[in-house]
Amino acid sequence: MTIIQKLREKDTDFKENALNALKTETIFSELLEALTSKEDTVRSNSFQSLLYLSEEYPERVYPHWDYFAGLLTSRNAYHKYIGIYIIAVLAQHDEERKFESLFDMYFGLLDDKSVIPPSHIARNVGKIMKTHSHLEEEIINRLLSIDETQHEPGRKALIKGYIIEAFHDCFGEIKDKKRIIDFVREQTESESPKTRKAAKEFLRRWDHE
C-alpha cells in the first residue's frame, strides 16, 4: 500500500506514517505534497503525521521551514492553518532564528479575512513566547491590538477568547502581567459566552478576581 493510499484511510496510523517518512525520503516528500491535496482526509492525515514529526523529530522537518512559511501566504485558509501550527512547533527549535524574519507575516494573519488563521495564531502563541521571550512585548502588542483588525465585533470577541487561552500557557513567564490582567478583566463582559467563561477561568486560576 502506498503512502497516499494510507492517507486516504480515515483511521490511518499517522505515527506509523510519520516514522516511515523519517526513514524514507520519498515518503517524506509525498507527505509534504499531500498537505495541499484537495482530498480532505489525505490533507488532514498528512498534516497530523508531519505535526508529529515536527514535535518528536524537529531536526528532520526544520530544513523545510521555508515550505511551511510559504503556506502562510496561501489563499486557502486550511493551508495557512497547517503553516501556523508547524511553524509554531519548529520555532521552538529555531537555531537559525528564522522566525524573526517571519514575524510580521505570521502575526499579520491576525487580520486575515477568515477567522480561522487568527484563532489558531492565538492558540499557538504560548509555544512561541516560551522560546522567544525577547519578542514578548511585540507579540503582546499584536494580540492586544485585535480590535484594530477588520473582523466584525462578534469574531473579535471570539478571537479574544483564544488569546486568553494562549496566555494560560505562558502567563508565569510574562513580565507585564498587569497589562494581560487588565485585558482579561475587560473580557468578562464580552458578547461571546465562550470568551466570558475563558476570562473568568483565567482570573480564578491566577488569583486576580
PDB file of C-alpha atoms in Angstrom:
ATOM      1  CA  MET A   1       0.000   0.000   0.000  1.00  0.00           C
ATOM      2  CA  THR A   2       1.392   3.423  -0.956  1.00  0.00           C
ATOM      3  CA  ILE A   3       1.548   6.320   1.479  1.00  0.00           C
ATOM      4  CA  ILE A   4      -1.245   8.114  -0.398  1.00  0.00           C
ATOM      5  CA  GLN A   5      -3.475   5.068  -0.066  1.00  0.00           C
ATOM      6  CA  LYS A   6      -2.751   5.002   3.660  1.00  0.00           C
ATOM      7  CA  LEU A   7      -3.549   8.707   3.947  1.00  0.00           C
ATOM      8  CA  ARG A   8      -6.954   8.093   2.389  1.00  0.00           C
ATOM      9  CA  GLU A   9      -7.884   5.851   5.321  1.00  0.00           C
ATOM     10  CA  LYS A  10      -9.745   7.808   7.991  1.00  0.00           C
ATOM     11  CA  ASP A  11      -8.289   5.627  10.747  1.00  0.00           C
ATOM     12  CA  THR A  12      -4.751   5.607   9.376  1.00  0.00           C
ATOM     13  CA  ASP A  13      -1.895   5.380  11.872  1.00  0.00           C
ATOM     14  CA  PHE A  14      -0.345   8.824  11.469  1.00  0.00           C
ATOM     15  CA  LYS A  15       2.558   7.955  13.774  1.00  0.00           C
ATOM     16  CA  GLU A  16       3.435   4.944  11.645  1.00  0.00           C
ATOM     17  CA  ASN A  17       3.248   7.109   8.524  1.00  0.00           C
ATOM     18  CA  ALA A  18       5.475   9.680  10.197  1.00  0.00           C
ATOM     19  CA  LEU A  19       8.094   7.127  11.198  1.00  0.00           C
ATOM     20  CA  ASN A  20       8.107   5.675   7.695  1.00  0.00           C
ATOM     21  CA  ALA A  21       8.696   9.178   6.349  1.00  0.00           C
ATOM     22  CA  LEU A  22      11.531   9.575   8.824  1.00  0.00           C
ATOM     23  CA  LYS A  23      13.280   6.594   7.244  1.00  0.00           C
ATOM     24  CA  THR A  24      12.367   7.158   3.597  1.00  0.00           C
ATOM     25  CA  GLU A  25      12.878  10.455   1.777  1.00  0.00           C
ATOM     26  CA  THR A  26      10.327   9.585  -0.908  1.00  0.00           C
ATOM     27  CA  ILE A  27       7.588   9.091   1.672  1.00  0.00           C
ATOM     28  CA  PHE A  28       8.535  12.336   3.398  1.00  0.00           C
ATOM     29  CA  SER A  29       8.263  14.196   0.089  1.00  0.00           C
ATOM     30  CA  GLU A  30       4.874  12.618  -0.582  1.00  0.00           C
ATOM     31  CA  LEU A  31       3.655  13.728   2.847  1.00  0.00           C
ATOM     32  CA  LEU A  32       4.677  17.294   2.049  1.00  0.00           C
ATOM     33  CA  GLU A  33       2.915  17.172  -1.288  1.00  0.00           C
ATOM     34  CA  ALA A  34      -0.210  15.700   0.321  1.00  0.00           C
ATOM     35  CA  LEU A  35      -0.532  18.747   2.584  1.00  0.00           C
ATOM     36  CA  THR A  36      -2.172  20.633  -0.264  1.00  0.00           C
ATOM     37  CA  SER A  37      -4.280  17.747  -1.540  1.00  0.00           C
ATOM     38  CA  LYS A  38      -7.874  18.531  -2.487  1.00  0.00           C
ATOM     39  CA  GLU A  39      -8.911  15.418  -0.562  1.00  0.00           C
ATOM     40  CA  ASP A  40      -9.692  16.480   2.996  1.00  0.00           C
ATOM     41  CA  THR A  41      -8.772  13.136   4.566  1.00  0.00           C
ATOM     42  CA  VAL A  42      -5.446  12.960   2.738  1.00  0.00           C
ATOM     43  CA  ARG A  43      -4.588  16.522   3.679  1.00  0.00           C
ATOM     44  CA  SER A  44      -5.591  16.116   7.318  1.00  0.00           C
ATOM     45  CA  ASN A  45      -3.746  12.829   7.821  1.00  0.00           C
ATOM     46  CA  SER A  46      -0.628  14.203   6.179  1.00  0.00           C
ATOM     47  CA  PHE A  47      -0.759  17.210   8.495  1.00  0.00           C
ATOM     48  CA  GLN A  48      -1.097  15.006  11.583  1.00  0.00           C
ATOM     49  CA  SER A  49       1.907  12.942  10.509  1.00  0.00           C
ATOM     50  CA  LEU A  50       4.072  15.990   9.838  1.00  0.00           C
ATOM     51  CA  LEU A  51       2.964  17.678  13.054  1.00  0.00           C
ATOM     52  CA  TYR A  52       4.038  14.559  14.940  1.00  0.00           C
ATOM     53  CA  LEU A  53       7.400  14.597  13.161  1.00  0.00           C
ATOM     54  CA  SER A  54       7.831  18.294  13.963  1.00  0.00           C
ATOM     55  CA  GLU A  55       7.200  17.660  17.644  1.00  0.00           C
ATOM     56  CA  GLU A  56       9.259  14.488  18.006  1.00  0.00           C
ATOM     57  CA  TYR A  57      11.941  14.893  15.315  1.00  0.00           C
ATOM     58  CA  PRO A  58      12.138  18.646  14.611  1.00  0.00           C
ATOM     59  CA  GLU A  59      15.601  18.306  13.106  1.00  0.00           C
ATOM     60  CA  ARG A  60      14.029  16.334  10.242  1.00  0.00           C
ATOM     61  CA  VAL A  61      11.382  18.927   9.458  1.00  0.00           C
ATOM     62  CA  TYR A  62      13.220  22.179  10.236  1.00  0.00           C
ATOM     63  CA  PRO A  63      15.150  22.189   6.912  1.00  0.00           C
ATOM     64  CA  HIS A  64      11.747  22.568   5.220  1.00  0.00           C
ATOM     65  CA  TRP A  65      10.918  25.735   7.166  1.00  0.00           C
ATOM     66  CA  ASP A  66      10.538  27.810   4.004  1.00  0.00           C
ATOM     67  CA  TYR A  67       7.931  25.417   2.621  1.00  0.00           C
ATOM     68  CA  PHE A  68       5.753  25.796   5.702  1.00  0.00           C
ATOM     69  CA  ALA A  69       6.353  29.540   5.793  1.00  0.00           C
ATOM     70  CA  GLY A  70       5.094  29.659   2.215  1.00  0.00           C
ATOM     71  CA  LEU A  71       1.795  28.119   3.290  1.00  0.00           C
ATOM     72  CA  LEU A  72       1.106  31.250   5.337  1.00  0.00           C
ATOM     73  CA  THR A  73       0.554  33.197   2.114  1.00  0.00           C
ATOM     74  CA  SER A  74      -1.834  30.678   0.577  1.00  0.00           C
ATOM     75  CA  ARG A  75      -5.344  31.750  -0.378  1.00  0.00           C
ATOM     76  CA  ASN A  76      -6.554  28.564   1.280  1.00  0.00           C
ATOM     77  CA  ALA A  77      -7.312  29.070   4.986  1.00  0.00           C
ATOM     78  CA  TYR A  78      -6.577  25.419   5.780  1.00  0.00           C
ATOM     79  CA  HIS A  79      -3.126  25.671   4.198  1.00  0.00           C
ATOM     80  CA  LYS A  80      -2.476  28.690   6.420  1.00  0.00           C
ATOM     81  CA  TYR A  81      -3.703  26.664   9.390  1.00  0.00           C
ATOM     82  CA  ILE A  82      -1.106  23.981   8.640  1.00  0.00           C
ATOM     83  CA  GLY A  83       1.671  26.547   8.331  1.00  0.00           C
ATOM     84  CA  ILE A  84       0.652  28.227  11.589  1.00  0.00           C
ATOM     85  CA  TYR A  85       0.895  25.007  13.592  1.00  0.00           C
ATOM     86  CA  ILE A  86       4.078  23.610  12.065  1.00  0.00           C
ATOM     87  CA  ILE A  87       5.916  26.932  12.287  1.00  0.00           C
ATOM     88  CA  ALA A  88       4.875  27.329  15.939  1.00  0.00           C
ATOM     89  CA  VAL A  89       6.410  23.933  16.737  1.00  0.00           C
ATOM     90  CA  LEU A  90       9.568  24.476  14.691  1.00  0.00           C
ATOM     91  CA  ALA A  91      10.027  27.938  16.214  1.00  0.00           C
ATOM     92  CA  GLN A  92      10.875  26.174  19.470  1.00  0.00           C
ATOM     93  CA  HIS A  93      13.939  24.712  17.730  1.00  0.00           C
ATOM     94  CA  ASP A  94      14.797  27.742  15.625  1.00  0.00           C
ATOM     95  CA  GLU A  95      18.589  27.729  15.865  1.00  0.00           C
ATOM     96  CA  GLU A  96      18.905  29.878  12.742  1.00  0.00           C
ATOM     97  CA  ARG A  97      16.453  32.475  14.140  1.00  0.00           C
ATOM     98  CA  LYS A  98      14.253  32.309  11.073  1.00  0.00           C
ATOM     99  CA  PHE A  99      11.099  33.195  12.962  1.00  0.00           C
ATOM    100  CA  GLU A 100      12.137  36.804  13.492  1.00  0.00           C
ATOM    101  CA  SER A 101      12.110  37.481   9.741  1.00  0.00           C
ATOM    102  CA  LEU A 102       8.717  35.776   9.543  1.00  0.00           C
ATOM    103  CA  PHE A 103       7.239  37.687  12.481  1.00  0.00           C
ATOM    104  CA  ASP A 104       5.238  40.286  10.546  1.00  0.00           C
ATOM    105  CA  MET A 105       3.804  37.736   8.135  1.00  0.00           C
ATOM    106  CA  TYR A 106       2.907  35.307  10.919  1.00  0.00           C
ATOM    107  CA  PHE A 107       1.168  37.779  13.193  1.00  0.00           C
ATOM    108  CA  GLY A 108      -0.239  39.665  10.222  1.00  0.00           C
ATOM    109  CA  LEU A 109      -2.628  36.714   9.934  1.00  0.00           C
ATOM    110  CA  LEU A 110      -4.452  38.097  12.963  1.00  0.00           C
ATOM    111  CA  ASP A 111      -6.046  40.406  10.387  1.00  0.00           C
ATOM    112  CA  ASP A 112      -6.816  37.655   7.879  1.00  0.00           C
ATOM    113  CA  LYS A 113     -10.234  37.830   6.215  1.00  0.00           C
ATOM    114  CA  SER A 114     -11.080  34.404   7.660  1.00  0.00           C
ATOM    115  CA  VAL A 115     -11.468  33.830  11.398  1.00  0.00           C
ATOM    116  CA  ILE A 116      -9.520  30.543  11.163  1.00  0.00           C
ATOM    117  CA  PRO A 117      -5.921  31.891  10.950  1.00  0.00           C
ATOM    118  CA  PRO A 118      -6.197  34.477  13.756  1.00  0.00           C
ATOM    119  CA  SER A 119      -7.859  31.987  16.072  1.00  0.00           C
ATOM    120  CA  HIS A 120      -5.049  29.480  15.588  1.00  0.00           C
ATOM    121  CA  ILE A 121      -2.306  32.112  15.720  1.00  0.00           C
ATOM    122  CA  ALA A 122      -3.632  32.934  19.178  1.00  0.00           C
ATOM    123  CA  ARG A 123      -3.791  29.279  20.197  1.00  0.00           C
ATOM    124  CA  ASN A 124      -0.128  28.750  19.324  1.00  0.00           C
ATOM    125  CA  VAL A 125       1.324  31.900  20.849  1.00  0.00           C
ATOM    126  CA  GLY A 126       2.371  30.146  24.036  1.00  0.00           C
ATOM    127  CA  LYS A 127       4.749  27.858  22.142  1.00  0.00           C
ATOM    128  CA  ILE A 128       6.463  30.812  20.513  1.00  0.00           C
ATOM    129  CA  MET A 129       6.704  33.055  23.571  1.00  0.00           C
ATOM    130  CA  LYS A 130       8.369  30.360  25.660  1.00  0.00           C
ATOM    131  CA  THR A 131      11.382  30.259  23.347  1.00  0.00           C
ATOM    132  CA  HIS A 132      11.271  33.824  22.011  1.00  0.00           C
ATOM    133  CA  SER A 133      10.943  35.823  25.218  1.00  0.00           C
ATOM    134  CA  HIS A 134      12.756  38.738  23.586  1.00  0.00           C
ATOM    135  CA  LEU A 135       9.718  39.142  21.324  1.00  0.00           C
ATOM    136  CA  GLU A 136       7.247  39.144  24.216  1.00  0.00           C
ATOM    137  CA  GLU A 137       6.345  42.834  24.063  1.00  0.00           C
ATOM    138  CA  GLU A 138       5.864  42.804  20.289  1.00  0.00           C
ATOM    139  CA  ILE A 139       3.750  39.656  20.427  1.00  0.00           C
ATOM    140  CA  ILE A 140       1.536  41.025  23.187  1.00  0.00           C
ATOM    141  CA  ASN A 141       1.151  44.289  21.264  1.00  0.00           C
ATOM    142  CA  ARG A 142      -0.117  42.358  18.244  1.00  0.00           C
ATOM    143  CA  LEU A 143      -2.524  40.245  20.257  1.00  0.00           C
ATOM    144  CA  LEU A 144      -3.984  43.100  22.255  1.00  0.00           C
ATOM    145  CA  SER A 145      -4.491  45.143  19.085  1.00  0.00           C
ATOM    146  CA  ILE A 146      -7.104  42.714  17.777  1.00  0.00           C
ATOM    147  CA  ASP A 147      -9.731  45.485  17.918  1.00  0.00           C
ATOM    148  CA  GLU A 148      -7.820  47.268  15.153  1.00  0.00           C
ATOM    149  CA  THR A 149      -8.363  44.401  12.705  1.00  0.00           C
ATOM    150  CA  GLN A 150     -11.043  44.138  10.030  1.00  0.00           C
ATOM    151  CA  HIS A 151     -13.039  41.444  11.818  1.00  0.00           C
ATOM    152  CA  GLU A 152     -16.616  42.110  12.817  1.00  0.00           C
ATOM    153  CA  PRO A 153     -17.227  42.564  16.574  1.00  0.00           C
ATOM    154  CA  GLY A 154     -18.517  39.021  17.101  1.00  0.00           C
ATOM    155  CA  ARG A 155     -15.403  37.500  15.566  1.00  0.00           C
ATOM    156  CA  LYS A 156     -13.122  39.792  17.544  1.00  0.00           C
ATOM    157  CA  ALA A 157     -14.857  38.670  20.715  1.00  0.00           C
ATOM    158  CA  LEU A 158     -14.303  35.025  19.770  1.00  0.00           C
ATOM    159  CA  ILE A 159     -10.630  35.554  18.900  1.00  0.00           C
ATOM    160  CA  LYS A 160     -10.078  37.277  22.249  1.00  0.00           C
ATOM    161  CA  GLY A 161     -11.153  34.054  23.920  1.00  0.00           C
ATOM    162  CA  TYR A 162      -8.392  32.175  22.117  1.00  0.00           C
ATOM    163  CA  ILE A 163      -5.926  34.892  23.114  1.00  0.00           C
ATOM    164  CA  ILE A 164      -6.861  34.430  26.765  1.00  0.00           C
ATOM    165  CA  GLU A 165      -6.401  30.665  26.457  1.00  0.00           C
ATOM    166  CA  ALA A 166      -2.961  31.263  24.950  1.00  0.00           C
ATOM    167  CA  PHE A 167      -1.906  33.397  27.907  1.00  0.00           C
ATOM    168  CA  HIS A 168      -2.709  30.450  30.195  1.00  0.00           C
ATOM    169  CA  ASP A 169       0.298  28.631  28.729  1.00  0.00           C
ATOM    170  CA  CYS A 170       2.870  31.332  29.312  1.00  0.00           C
ATOM    171  CA  PHE A 171       1.486  33.733  31.927  1.00  0.00           C
ATOM    172  CA  GLY A 172       4.017  32.617  34.504  1.00  0.00           C
ATOM    173  CA  GLU A 173       6.859  33.843  32.293  1.00  0.00           C
ATOM    174  CA  ILE A 174       5.213  37.065  31.084  1.00  0.00           C
ATOM    175  CA  LYS A 175       6.806  40.215  32.522  1.00  0.00           C
ATOM    176  CA  ASP A 176       3.962  42.699  32.021  1.00  0.00           C
ATOM    177  CA  LYS A 177       1.308  40.717  33.873  1.00  0.00           C
ATOM    178  CA  LYS A 178      -0.832  43.742  34.748  1.00  0.00           C
ATOM    179  CA  ARG A 179      -1.427  44.519  31.088  1.00  0.00           C
ATOM    180  CA  ILE A 180      -2.672  40.988  30.487  1.00  0.00           C
ATOM    181  CA  ILE A 181      -4.883  41.010  33.574  1.00  0.00           C
ATOM    182  CA  ASP A 182      -6.450  44.318  32.512  1.00  0.00           C
ATOM    183  CA  PHE A 183      -7.210  42.871  29.076  1.00  0.00           C
ATOM    184  CA  VAL A 184      -8.715  39.716  30.548  1.00  0.00           C
ATOM    185  CA  ARG A 185     -10.862  41.686  33.003  1.00  0.00           C
ATOM    186  CA  GLU A 186     -12.394  43.576  30.089  1.00  0.00           C
ATOM    187  CA  GLN A 187     -13.443  40.291  28.511  1.00  0.00           C
ATOM    188  CA  THR A 188     -15.592  39.268  31.491  1.00  0.00           C
ATOM    189  CA  GLU A 189     -18.267  41.406  29.814  1.00  0.00           C
ATOM    190  CA  SER A 190     -17.641  40.004  26.313  1.00  0.00           C
ATOM    191  CA  GLU A 191     -20.545  39.333  23.974  1.00  0.00           C
ATOM    192  CA  SER A 192     -19.059  35.863  23.452  1.00  0.00           C
ATOM    193  CA  PRO A 193     -20.125  33.383  26.166  1.00  0.00           C
ATOM    194  CA  LYS A 194     -17.025  31.303  25.477  1.00  0.00           C
ATOM    195  CA  THR A 195     -14.748  34.310  25.919  1.00  0.00           C
ATOM    196  CA  ARG A 196     -16.514  35.407  29.112  1.00  0.00           C
ATOM    197  CA  LYS A 197     -16.009  31.929  30.514  1.00  0.00           C
ATOM    198  CA  ALA A 198     -12.332  31.874  29.472  1.00  0.00           C
ATOM    199  CA  ALA A 199     -11.763  35.256  31.128  1.00  0.00           C
ATOM    200  CA  LYS A 200     -13.350  34.201  34.413  1.00  0.00           C
ATOM    201  CA  GLU A 201     -11.434  30.929  34.477  1.00  0.00           C
ATOM    202  CA  PHE A 202      -8.190  32.765  33.767  1.00  0.00           C
ATOM    203  CA  LEU A 203      -8.766  35.203  36.620  1.00  0.00           C
ATOM    204  CA  ARG A 204      -9.657  32.383  39.006  1.00  0.00           C
ATOM    205  CA  ARG A 205      -6.531  30.462  38.070  1.00  0.00           C
ATOM    206  CA  TRP A 206      -4.210  33.381  38.595  1.00  0.00           C
ATOM    207  CA  ASP A 207      -5.967  34.750  41.706  1.00  0.00           C
ATOM    208  CA  HIS A 208      -6.744  38.151  40.270  1.00  0.00           C
ATOM    209  CA  GLU A 209     -10.517  38.284  40.670  1.00  0.00           C
TER     210      GLU A 209
END
